Amino acid sequence: MSSSPPTPPDAELLARGELTVRGRVREASNAVLYCSVSYEGREAACVYKPVAGEQPLWDFPDGTLAQREVAAYEISEATGWGLVPPTVLREGPYGEGMVQLWIEADPGARLLALTEDDEAGEGWKAVGPAQVDEDRTALLVHADTPELRRLAVLDAVINNGDRKGGHLLPAPDGRLYGIDHGVSFHVDDKLRTLLWGWAGEELPAEAAGVLDALDRSLAPGAPLAARLAELLTDAEVVAVRTRVEALRATGRHPEPSGQWPAIPWPPV
């Protein structure tokens, strides 16, 4: 009998450690608590989002955002890209919720910018015009990096409905993380993102290989499919598999559907 893969150290710390609430992230629409977690001599900062603090959404079942955050982490781990910080579902001081490792972003990193030029410069990809004030628009651009491009592929797989600039966390060690995936995995196309710079372009060979492996991992009965079935509805798991199949078939980054706002609001 094959054994289960070992739990990553950070995930074990988050799952088993003692949570202590230190404060609240007040600008968030749902309850987001800044905490410390300690276990067997280790301690780390983390975010705790209790299900009881989730605001109802008309298009997502009540009380499911925490599970979607964990599902995004599971998909990220399956790609091997490690784009989502370690995330677990567990009991906390205010009931069951999502607990995620806190990532300190590098304040000097530039992933988004506005330019007065008509085209994105070298090292940047154009998103589209942005209203700067009443009488002026500028071109919104994002960095053209392999890490951001991987995140754009991940967002297409999970159908992320809220990829804002503030949900991009470039770490001081050069790694990139994406956070806030509660409004993902809908069965309808709700992809809303600032990372449209590669729309319609051919997927890199690396991404194509990852999608091939992900397709195998999502086969009925496979461990990843079984794990997602614990977090999402059956229809949503099928939709993940369908999106992966579609990306493999086209071999291209998706384009806005035109049936849903392509860019989240507010964008940052």
PDB file of C-alpha atoms in Angstrom:
ATOM      1  CA  MET A   1       0.000   0.000   0.000  1.00  0.00           C
ATOM      2  CA  SER A   2       1.385   3.414  -0.956  1.00  0.00           C
ATOM      3  CA  SER A   3       1.736   5.972   1.817  1.00  0.00           C
ATOM      4  CA  SER A   4       0.363   9.499   1.732  1.00  0.00           C
ATOM      5  CA  PRO A   5       2.832  12.234   0.836  1.00  0.00           C
ATOM      6  CA  PRO A   6       4.366  13.896   3.889  1.00  0.00           C
ATOM      7  CA  THR A   7       2.741  17.074   5.149  1.00  0.00           C
ATOM      8  CA  PRO A   8       4.970  20.104   4.399  1.00  0.00           C
ATOM      9  CA  PRO A   9       6.440  21.552   7.614  1.00  0.00           C
ATOM     10  CA  ASP A  10       4.641  24.888   7.246  1.00  0.00           C
ATOM     11  CA  ALA A  11       1.309  23.165   6.624  1.00  0.00           C
ATOM     12  CA  GLU A  12       1.813  20.971   9.707  1.00  0.00           C
ATOM     13  CA  LEU A  13       2.580  24.055  11.787  1.00  0.00           C
ATOM     14  CA  LEU A  14      -0.590  25.762  10.518  1.00  0.00           C
ATOM     15  CA  ALA A  15      -2.761  22.680  11.012  1.00  0.00           C
ATOM     16  CA  ARG A  16      -1.582  21.650  14.491  1.00  0.00           C
ATOM     17  CA  GLY A  17      -0.252  24.805  16.063  1.00  0.00           C
ATOM     18  CA  GLU A  18      -1.907  27.001  18.673  1.00  0.00           C
ATOM     19  CA  LEU A  19      -3.528  30.030  17.071  1.00  0.00           C
ATOM     20  CA  THR A  20      -3.362  33.394  18.827  1.00  0.00           C
ATOM     21  CA  VAL A  21      -5.218  36.340  17.306  1.00  0.00           C
ATOM     22  CA  ARG A  22      -3.040  39.469  17.167  1.00  0.00           C
ATOM     23  CA  GLY A  23      -5.196  41.833  15.135  1.00  0.00           C
ATOM     24  CA  ARG A  24      -7.566  42.278  12.219  1.00  0.00           C
ATOM     25  CA  VAL A  25      -7.006  43.274   8.598  1.00  0.00           C
ATOM     26  CA  ARG A  26      -9.693  45.936   8.472  1.00  0.00           C
ATOM     27  CA  GLU A  27      -9.745  46.736   4.752  1.00  0.00           C
ATOM     28  CA  ALA A  28     -10.885  43.198   3.902  1.00  0.00           C
ATOM     29  CA  SER A  29     -14.553  42.596   3.021  1.00  0.00           C
ATOM     30  CA  ASN A  30     -14.635  39.351   5.039  1.00  0.00           C
ATOM     31  CA  ALA A  31     -13.231  38.745   8.518  1.00  0.00           C
ATOM     32  CA  VAL A  32      -9.441  38.421   8.162  1.00  0.00           C
ATOM     33  CA  LEU A  33      -7.497  37.965  11.392  1.00  0.00           C
ATOM     34  CA  TYR A  34      -3.746  38.351  11.734  1.00  0.00           C
ATOM     35  CA  CYS A  35      -2.465  35.593  14.031  1.00  0.00           C
ATOM     36  CA  SER A  36       0.568  33.813  15.310  1.00  0.00           C
ATOM     37  CA  VAL A  37       0.739  30.028  15.318  1.00  0.00           C
ATOM     38  CA  SER A  38       3.134  27.947  17.419  1.00  0.00           C
ATOM     39  CA  TYR A  39       3.876  24.226  17.459  1.00  0.00           C
ATOM     40  CA  GLU A  40       6.759  22.195  18.881  1.00  0.00           C
ATOM     41  CA  GLY A  41       9.073  25.177  19.230  1.00  0.00           C
ATOM     42  CA  ARG A  42       8.224  26.720  15.853  1.00  0.00           C
ATOM     43  CA  GLU A  43       6.246  29.920  15.416  1.00  0.00           C
ATOM     44  CA  ALA A  44       5.036  31.857  12.402  1.00  0.00           C
ATOM     45  CA  ALA A  45       2.651  34.637  11.442  1.00  0.00           C
ATOM     46  CA  CYS A  46      -0.496  33.637   9.614  1.00  0.00           C
ATOM     47  CA  VAL A  47      -3.910  34.754   8.417  1.00  0.00           C
ATOM     48  CA  TYR A  48      -7.084  33.182   9.799  1.00  0.00           C
ATOM     49  CA  LYS A  49     -10.358  33.628   7.910  1.00  0.00           C
ATOM     50  CA  PRO A  50     -13.221  32.078   9.901  1.00  0.00           C
ATOM     51  CA  VAL A  51     -16.186  30.794   7.930  1.00  0.00           C
ATOM     52  CA  ALA A  52     -18.434  32.652  10.383  1.00  0.00           C
ATOM     53  CA  GLY A  53     -16.958  35.937   9.140  1.00  0.00           C
ATOM     54  CA  GLU A  54     -17.664  35.373   5.444  1.00  0.00           C
ATOM     55  CA  GLN A  55     -20.053  37.821   3.774  1.00  0.00           C
ATOM     56  CA  PRO A  56     -22.769  36.080   1.697  1.00  0.00           C
ATOM     57  CA  LEU A  57     -22.327  36.229  -2.083  1.00  0.00           C
ATOM     58  CA  TRP A  58     -25.169  35.790  -4.546  1.00  0.00           C
ATOM     59  CA  ASP A  59     -23.174  33.512  -6.850  1.00  0.00           C
ATOM     60  CA  PHE A  60     -21.306  31.342  -4.330  1.00  0.00           C
ATOM     61  CA  PRO A  61     -22.865  29.068  -1.685  1.00  0.00           C
ATOM     62  CA  ASP A  62     -22.625  30.488   1.841  1.00  0.00           C
ATOM     63  CA  GLY A  63     -19.748  29.303   3.972  1.00  0.00           C
ATOM     64  CA  THR A  64     -17.581  27.914   1.156  1.00  0.00           C
ATOM     65  CA  LEU A  65     -14.903  30.576   0.648  1.00  0.00           C
ATOM     66  CA  ALA A  66     -12.444  28.994   3.094  1.00  0.00           C
ATOM     67  CA  GLN A  67     -12.643  25.656   1.290  1.00  0.00           C
ATOM     68  CA  ARG A  68     -11.973  27.379  -2.027  1.00  0.00           C
ATOM     69  CA  GLU A  69      -8.847  28.999  -0.590  1.00  0.00           C
ATOM     70  CA  VAL A  70      -7.573  25.569   0.440  1.00  0.00           C
ATOM     71  CA  ALA A  71      -8.505  24.072  -2.942  1.00  0.00           C
ATOM     72  CA  ALA A  72      -6.429  26.771  -4.678  1.00  0.00           C
ATOM     73  CA  TYR A  73      -3.449  25.796  -2.517  1.00  0.00           C
ATOM     74  CA  GLU A  74      -3.920  22.119  -3.385  1.00  0.00           C
ATOM     75  CA  ILE A  75      -3.957  22.915  -7.112  1.00  0.00           C
ATOM     76  CA  SER A  76      -0.905  25.156  -6.743  1.00  0.00           C
ATOM     77  CA  GLU A  77       1.006  22.388  -4.989  1.00  0.00           C
ATOM     78  CA  ALA A  78       0.030  19.920  -7.710  1.00  0.00           C
ATOM     79  CA  THR A  79       1.556  22.186 -10.363  1.00  0.00           C
ATOM     80  CA  GLY A  80       4.860  22.247  -8.480  1.00  0.00           C
ATOM     81  CA  TRP A  81       4.987  26.036  -8.798  1.00  0.00           C
ATOM     82  CA  GLY A  82       4.242  26.800  -5.144  1.00  0.00           C
ATOM     83  CA  LEU A  83       2.336  29.981  -5.983  1.00  0.00           C
ATOM     84  CA  VAL A  84      -0.084  29.899  -3.035  1.00  0.00           C
ATOM     85  CA  PRO A  85       1.229  30.099   0.543  1.00  0.00           C
ATOM     86  CA  PRO A  86       0.646  26.983   2.677  1.00  0.00           C
ATOM     87  CA  THR A  87      -3.072  26.928   3.506  1.00  0.00           C
ATOM     88  CA  VAL A  88      -5.139  24.611   5.698  1.00  0.00           C
ATOM     89  CA  LEU A  89      -8.721  24.241   6.886  1.00  0.00           C
ATOM     90  CA  ARG A  90      -9.012  23.918  10.663  1.00  0.00           C
ATOM     91  CA  GLU A  91     -10.757  24.974  13.825  1.00  0.00           C
ATOM     92  CA  GLY A  92      -9.733  28.298  15.326  1.00  0.00           C
ATOM     93  CA  PRO A  93     -10.829  30.718  18.043  1.00  0.00           C
ATOM     94  CA  TYR A  94     -13.952  31.644  16.012  1.00  0.00           C
ATOM     95  CA  GLY A  95     -14.748  28.253  14.537  1.00  0.00           C
ATOM     96  CA  GLU A  96     -13.653  26.518  11.357  1.00  0.00           C
ATOM     97  CA  GLY A  97     -11.749  28.612   8.890  1.00  0.00           C
ATOM     98  CA  MET A  98      -8.865  28.946   6.499  1.00  0.00           C
ATOM     99  CA  VAL A  99      -5.378  29.472   7.972  1.00  0.00           C
ATOM    100  CA  GLN A 100      -2.614  30.613   5.623  1.00  0.00           C
ATOM    101  CA  LEU A 101       1.045  31.419   6.161  1.00  0.00           C
ATOM    102  CA  TRP A 102       1.634  35.177   6.272  1.00  0.00           C
ATOM    103  CA  ILE A 103       3.890  36.461   3.473  1.00  0.00           C
ATOM    104  CA  GLU A 104       5.723  39.758   3.871  1.00  0.00           C
ATOM    105  CA  ALA A 105       5.720  41.421   0.468  1.00  0.00           C
ATOM    106  CA  ASP A 106       8.762  43.220  -0.897  1.00  0.00           C
ATOM    107  CA  PRO A 107       7.679  46.893  -1.015  1.00  0.00           C
ATOM    108  CA  GLY A 108      10.242  47.642  -3.706  1.00  0.00           C
ATOM    109  CA  ALA A 109       8.969  45.099  -6.222  1.00  0.00           C
ATOM    110  CA  ARG A 110       7.056  46.510  -9.200  1.00  0.00           C
ATOM    111  CA  LEU A 111       4.534  44.210 -10.840  1.00  0.00           C
ATOM    112  CA  LEU A 112       1.981  46.785 -12.045  1.00  0.00           C
ATOM    113  CA  ALA A 113       2.408  50.239 -13.518  1.00  0.00           C
ATOM    114  CA  LEU A 114       0.684  52.997 -15.466  1.00  0.00           C
ATOM    115  CA  THR A 115       2.371  54.461 -18.530  1.00  0.00           C
ATOM    116  CA  GLU A 116       1.535  57.407 -20.745  1.00  0.00           C
ATOM    117  CA  ASP A 117       2.915  55.505 -23.763  1.00  0.00           C
ATOM    118  CA  ASP A 118       0.635  53.804 -26.270  1.00  0.00           C
ATOM    119  CA  GLU A 119       2.377  50.449 -25.843  1.00  0.00           C
ATOM    120  CA  ALA A 120       3.939  48.530 -22.985  1.00  0.00           C
ATOM    121  CA  GLY A 121       7.701  48.892 -22.845  1.00  0.00           C
ATOM    122  CA  GLU A 122      10.267  46.116 -22.702  1.00  0.00           C
ATOM    123  CA  GLY A 123       9.640  43.782 -19.787  1.00  0.00           C
ATOM    124  CA  TRP A 124       5.960  44.722 -19.534  1.00  0.00           C
ATOM    125  CA  LYS A 125       2.660  43.472 -20.948  1.00  0.00           C
ATOM    126  CA  ALA A 126      -0.359  45.683 -21.663  1.00  0.00           C
ATOM    127  CA  VAL A 127      -3.615  45.074 -19.793  1.00  0.00           C
ATOM    128  CA  GLY A 128      -5.671  47.982 -21.146  1.00  0.00           C
ATOM    129  CA  PRO A 129      -6.541  51.655 -20.611  1.00  0.00           C
ATOM    130  CA  ALA A 130      -7.173  52.862 -17.073  1.00  0.00           C
ATOM    131  CA  GLN A 131      -8.927  56.064 -16.021  1.00  0.00           C
ATOM    132  CA  VAL A 132      -6.425  58.180 -14.105  1.00  0.00           C
ATOM    133  CA  ASP A 133      -8.688  61.181 -13.581  1.00  0.00           C
ATOM    134  CA  GLU A 134     -11.672  62.856 -15.284  1.00  0.00           C
ATOM    135  CA  ASP A 135      -9.790  63.875 -18.407  1.00  0.00           C
ATOM    136  CA  ARG A 136      -6.919  61.430 -18.623  1.00  0.00           C
ATOM    137  CA  THR A 137      -6.332  57.736 -19.189  1.00  0.00           C
ATOM    138  CA  ALA A 138      -3.123  55.754 -19.061  1.00  0.00           C
ATOM    139  CA  LEU A 139      -2.097  52.281 -20.127  1.00  0.00           C
ATOM    140  CA  LEU A 140      -2.154  49.713 -17.327  1.00  0.00           C
ATOM    141  CA  VAL A 141       0.692  47.220 -17.662  1.00  0.00           C
ATOM    142  CA  HIS A 142       2.004  44.287 -15.663  1.00  0.00           C
ATOM    143  CA  ALA A 143       5.478  42.801 -15.505  1.00  0.00           C
ATOM    144  CA  ASP A 144       6.383  40.159 -18.076  1.00  0.00           C
ATOM    145  CA  THR A 145       7.895  37.517 -15.786  1.00  0.00           C
ATOM    146  CA  PRO A 146       7.745  33.707 -15.743  1.00  0.00           C
ATOM    147  CA  GLU A 147       6.303  33.789 -12.210  1.00  0.00           C
ATOM    148  CA  LEU A 148       3.405  36.073 -13.138  1.00  0.00           C
ATOM    149  CA  ARG A 149       2.756  34.008 -16.242  1.00  0.00           C
ATOM    150  CA  ARG A 150       2.523  30.853 -14.136  1.00  0.00           C
ATOM    151  CA  LEU A 151       0.037  32.615 -11.889  1.00  0.00           C
ATOM    152  CA  ALA A 152      -2.034  33.588 -14.943  1.00  0.00           C
ATOM    153  CA  VAL A 153      -2.205  29.893 -15.885  1.00  0.00           C
ATOM    154  CA  LEU A 154      -3.159  28.912 -12.335  1.00  0.00           C
ATOM    155  CA  ASP A 155      -5.920  31.547 -12.313  1.00  0.00           C
ATOM    156  CA  ALA A 156      -7.300  30.134 -15.556  1.00  0.00           C
ATOM    157  CA  VAL A 157      -7.383  26.645 -14.033  1.00  0.00           C
ATOM    158  CA  ILE A 158      -9.144  27.708 -10.828  1.00  0.00           C
ATOM    159  CA  ASN A 159     -11.348  30.311 -12.564  1.00  0.00           C
ATOM    160  CA  ASN A 160     -10.220  33.092 -10.249  1.00  0.00           C
ATOM    161  CA  GLY A 161     -12.837  35.828 -10.104  1.00  0.00           C
ATOM    162  CA  ASP A 162     -10.721  38.360  -8.211  1.00  0.00           C
ATOM    163  CA  ARG A 163      -7.037  38.630  -9.210  1.00  0.00           C
ATOM    164  CA  LYS A 164      -6.335  42.167  -7.995  1.00  0.00           C
ATOM    165  CA  GLY A 165      -2.981  43.870  -7.684  1.00  0.00           C
ATOM    166  CA  GLY A 166      -3.146  43.632  -3.895  1.00  0.00           C
ATOM    167  CA  HIS A 167      -3.443  39.858  -4.188  1.00  0.00           C
ATOM    168  CA  LEU A 168       0.055  39.620  -5.693  1.00  0.00           C
ATOM    169  CA  LEU A 169       2.781  39.195  -3.074  1.00  0.00           C
ATOM    170  CA  PRO A 170       6.378  39.337  -4.345  1.00  0.00           C
ATOM    171  CA  ALA A 171       8.527  38.038  -1.484  1.00  0.00           C
ATOM    172  CA  PRO A 172      11.999  39.452  -0.690  1.00  0.00           C
ATOM    173  CA  ASP A 173      13.556  36.122  -1.741  1.00  0.00           C
ATOM    174  CA  GLY A 174      12.251  36.613  -5.283  1.00  0.00           C
ATOM    175  CA  ARG A 175       9.333  34.199  -5.048  1.00  0.00           C
ATOM    176  CA  LEU A 176       5.847  35.277  -6.055  1.00  0.00           C
ATOM    177  CA  TYR A 177       2.686  34.326  -4.181  1.00  0.00           C
ATOM    178  CA  GLY A 178      -0.984  34.838  -4.974  1.00  0.00           C
ATOM    179  CA  ILE A 179      -3.545  35.136  -2.199  1.00  0.00           C
ATOM    180  CA  ASP A 180      -7.317  35.594  -1.708  1.00  0.00           C
ATOM    181  CA  HIS A 181      -8.810  32.779  -3.782  1.00  0.00           C
ATOM    182  CA  GLY A 182     -12.200  32.591  -2.079  1.00  0.00           C
ATOM    183  CA  VAL A 183     -14.144  33.492  -5.217  1.00  0.00           C
ATOM    184  CA  SER A 184     -12.647  30.793  -7.410  1.00  0.00           C
ATOM    185  CA  PHE A 185     -13.810  27.460  -8.850  1.00  0.00           C
ATOM    186  CA  HIS A 186     -17.248  28.606 -10.055  1.00  0.00           C
ATOM    187  CA  VAL A 187     -18.702  26.389 -12.781  1.00  0.00           C
ATOM    188  CA  ASP A 188     -19.404  29.454 -14.963  1.00  0.00           C
ATOM    189  CA  ASP A 189     -16.611  31.469 -16.577  1.00  0.00           C
ATOM    190  CA  LYS A 190     -15.878  34.226 -14.049  1.00  0.00           C
ATOM    191  CA  LEU A 191     -12.192  34.837 -14.713  1.00  0.00           C
ATOM    192  CA  ARG A 192     -11.416  38.413 -13.657  1.00  0.00           C
ATOM    193  CA  THR A 193      -7.780  39.377 -13.487  1.00  0.00           C
ATOM    194  CA  LEU A 194      -5.181  42.052 -14.070  1.00  0.00           C
ATOM    195  CA  LEU A 195      -2.979  39.472 -15.789  1.00  0.00           C
ATOM    196  CA  TRP A 196      -4.454  39.647 -19.287  1.00  0.00           C
ATOM    197  CA  GLY A 197      -1.142  40.582 -20.918  1.00  0.00           C
ATOM    198  CA  TRP A 198      -0.686  37.110 -22.428  1.00  0.00           C
ATOM    199  CA  ALA A 199      -4.320  36.669 -23.542  1.00  0.00           C
ATOM    200  CA  GLY A 200      -4.463  34.585 -26.715  1.00  0.00           C
ATOM    201  CA  GLU A 201      -0.737  33.872 -26.722  1.00  0.00           C
ATOM    202  CA  GLU A 202       0.654  30.355 -26.962  1.00  0.00           C
ATOM    203  CA  LEU A 203       1.303  28.724 -23.614  1.00  0.00           C
ATOM    204  CA  PRO A 204       4.970  28.195 -22.716  1.00  0.00           C
ATOM    205  CA  ALA A 205       6.229  24.613 -22.967  1.00  0.00           C
ATOM    206  CA  GLU A 206       6.614  24.537 -19.193  1.00  0.00           C
ATOM    207  CA  ALA A 207       2.939  25.370 -18.682  1.00  0.00           C
ATOM    208  CA  ALA A 208       1.861  22.787 -21.242  1.00  0.00           C
ATOM    209  CA  GLY A 209       3.791  20.101 -19.375  1.00  0.00           C
ATOM    210  CA  VAL A 210       2.298  21.154 -16.044  1.00  0.00           C
ATOM    211  CA  LEU A 211      -1.210  21.021 -17.509  1.00  0.00           C
ATOM    212  CA  ASP A 212      -0.563  17.518 -18.837  1.00  0.00           C
ATOM    213  CA  ALA A 213       0.473  16.375 -15.353  1.00  0.00           C
ATOM    214  CA  LEU A 214      -2.429  18.212 -13.755  1.00  0.00           C
ATOM    215  CA  ASP A 215      -4.852  16.481 -16.098  1.00  0.00           C
ATOM    216  CA  ARG A 216      -3.596  13.105 -14.887  1.00  0.00           C
ATOM    217  CA  SER A 217      -3.819  14.249 -11.247  1.00  0.00           C
ATOM    218  CA  LEU A 218      -7.451  15.247 -11.759  1.00  0.00           C
ATOM    219  CA  ALA A 219      -8.562  11.888 -13.154  1.00  0.00           C
ATOM    220  CA  PRO A 220     -11.471  10.385 -11.187  1.00  0.00           C
ATOM    221  CA  GLY A 221     -10.103   8.531  -8.179  1.00  0.00           C
ATOM    222  CA  ALA A 222      -6.698  10.254  -8.262  1.00  0.00           C
ATOM    223  CA  PRO A 223      -5.548  11.751  -4.922  1.00  0.00           C
ATOM    224  CA  LEU A 224      -5.907  15.379  -6.053  1.00  0.00           C
ATOM    225  CA  ALA A 225      -9.402  14.771  -7.412  1.00  0.00           C
ATOM    226  CA  ALA A 226     -10.356  13.078  -4.147  1.00  0.00           C
ATOM    227  CA  ARG A 227      -8.992  15.988  -2.118  1.00  0.00           C
ATOM    228  CA  LEU A 228     -10.858  18.559  -4.210  1.00  0.00           C
ATOM    229  CA  ALA A 229     -14.054  16.538  -3.762  1.00  0.00           C
ATOM    230  CA  GLU A 230     -13.731  17.228  -0.021  1.00  0.00           C
ATOM    231  CA  LEU A 231     -13.596  20.982  -0.653  1.00  0.00           C
ATOM    232  CA  LEU A 232     -15.770  21.642  -3.719  1.00  0.00           C
ATOM    233  CA  THR A 233     -18.988  20.349  -5.253  1.00  0.00           C
ATOM    234  CA  ASP A 234     -18.888  17.502  -7.759  1.00  0.00           C
ATOM    235  CA  ALA A 235     -19.823  19.925 -10.546  1.00  0.00           C
ATOM    236  CA  GLU A 236     -16.977  22.268  -9.584  1.00  0.00           C
ATOM    237  CA  VAL A 237     -14.434  19.439  -9.632  1.00  0.00           C
ATOM    238  CA  VAL A 238     -15.641  18.444 -13.096  1.00  0.00           C
ATOM    239  CA  ALA A 239     -15.352  22.100 -14.163  1.00  0.00           C
ATOM    240  CA  VAL A 240     -11.703  22.216 -13.033  1.00  0.00           C
ATOM    241  CA  ARG A 241     -10.987  19.147 -15.147  1.00  0.00           C
ATOM    242  CA  THR A 242     -12.838  20.691 -18.105  1.00  0.00           C
ATOM    243  CA  ARG A 243     -10.842  23.931 -17.882  1.00  0.00           C
ATOM    244  CA  VAL A 244      -7.562  22.009 -17.837  1.00  0.00           C
ATOM    245  CA  GLU A 245      -8.664  19.999 -20.867  1.00  0.00           C
ATOM    246  CA  ALA A 246      -9.633  23.201 -22.695  1.00  0.00           C
ATOM    247  CA  LEU A 247      -6.272  24.848 -21.979  1.00  0.00           C
ATOM    248  CA  ARG A 248      -4.473  21.755 -23.244  1.00  0.00           C
ATOM    249  CA  ALA A 249      -6.639  21.649 -26.370  1.00  0.00           C
ATOM    250  CA  THR A 250      -6.116  25.294 -27.337  1.00  0.00           C
ATOM    251  CA  GLY A 251      -2.533  25.532 -26.114  1.00  0.00           C
ATOM    252  CA  ARG A 252      -3.148  29.224 -25.453  1.00  0.00           C
ATOM    253  CA  HIS A 253      -3.832  31.608 -22.617  1.00  0.00           C
ATOM    254  CA  PRO A 254      -7.569  32.338 -22.381  1.00  0.00           C
ATOM    255  CA  GLU A 255      -9.088  35.609 -23.537  1.00  0.00           C
ATOM    256  CA  PRO A 256     -11.884  37.568 -21.840  1.00  0.00           C
ATOM    257  CA  SER A 257     -15.253  35.971 -22.531  1.00  0.00           C
ATOM    258  CA  GLY A 258     -17.113  39.261 -22.892  1.00  0.00           C
ATOM    259  CA  GLN A 259     -19.882  37.889 -20.664  1.00  0.00           C
ATOM    260  CA  TRP A 260     -18.346  39.072 -17.403  1.00  0.00           C
ATOM    261  CA  PRO A 261     -16.205  42.097 -16.409  1.00  0.00           C
ATOM    262  CA  ALA A 262     -12.660  41.108 -17.318  1.00  0.00           C
ATOM    263  CA  ILE A 263     -10.926  43.223 -14.659  1.00  0.00           C
ATOM    264  CA  PRO A 264     -11.855  43.145 -10.954  1.00  0.00           C
ATOM    265  CA  TRP A 265     -13.008  46.283  -9.180  1.00  0.00           C
ATOM    266  CA  PRO A 266     -11.251  47.917  -7.499  1.00  0.00           C
ATOM    267  CA  PRO A 267      -8.268  46.684  -9.504  1.00  0.00           C
ATOM    268  CA  VAL A 268      -5.785  47.085  -6.630  1.00  0.00           C
TER     269      VAL A 268
END
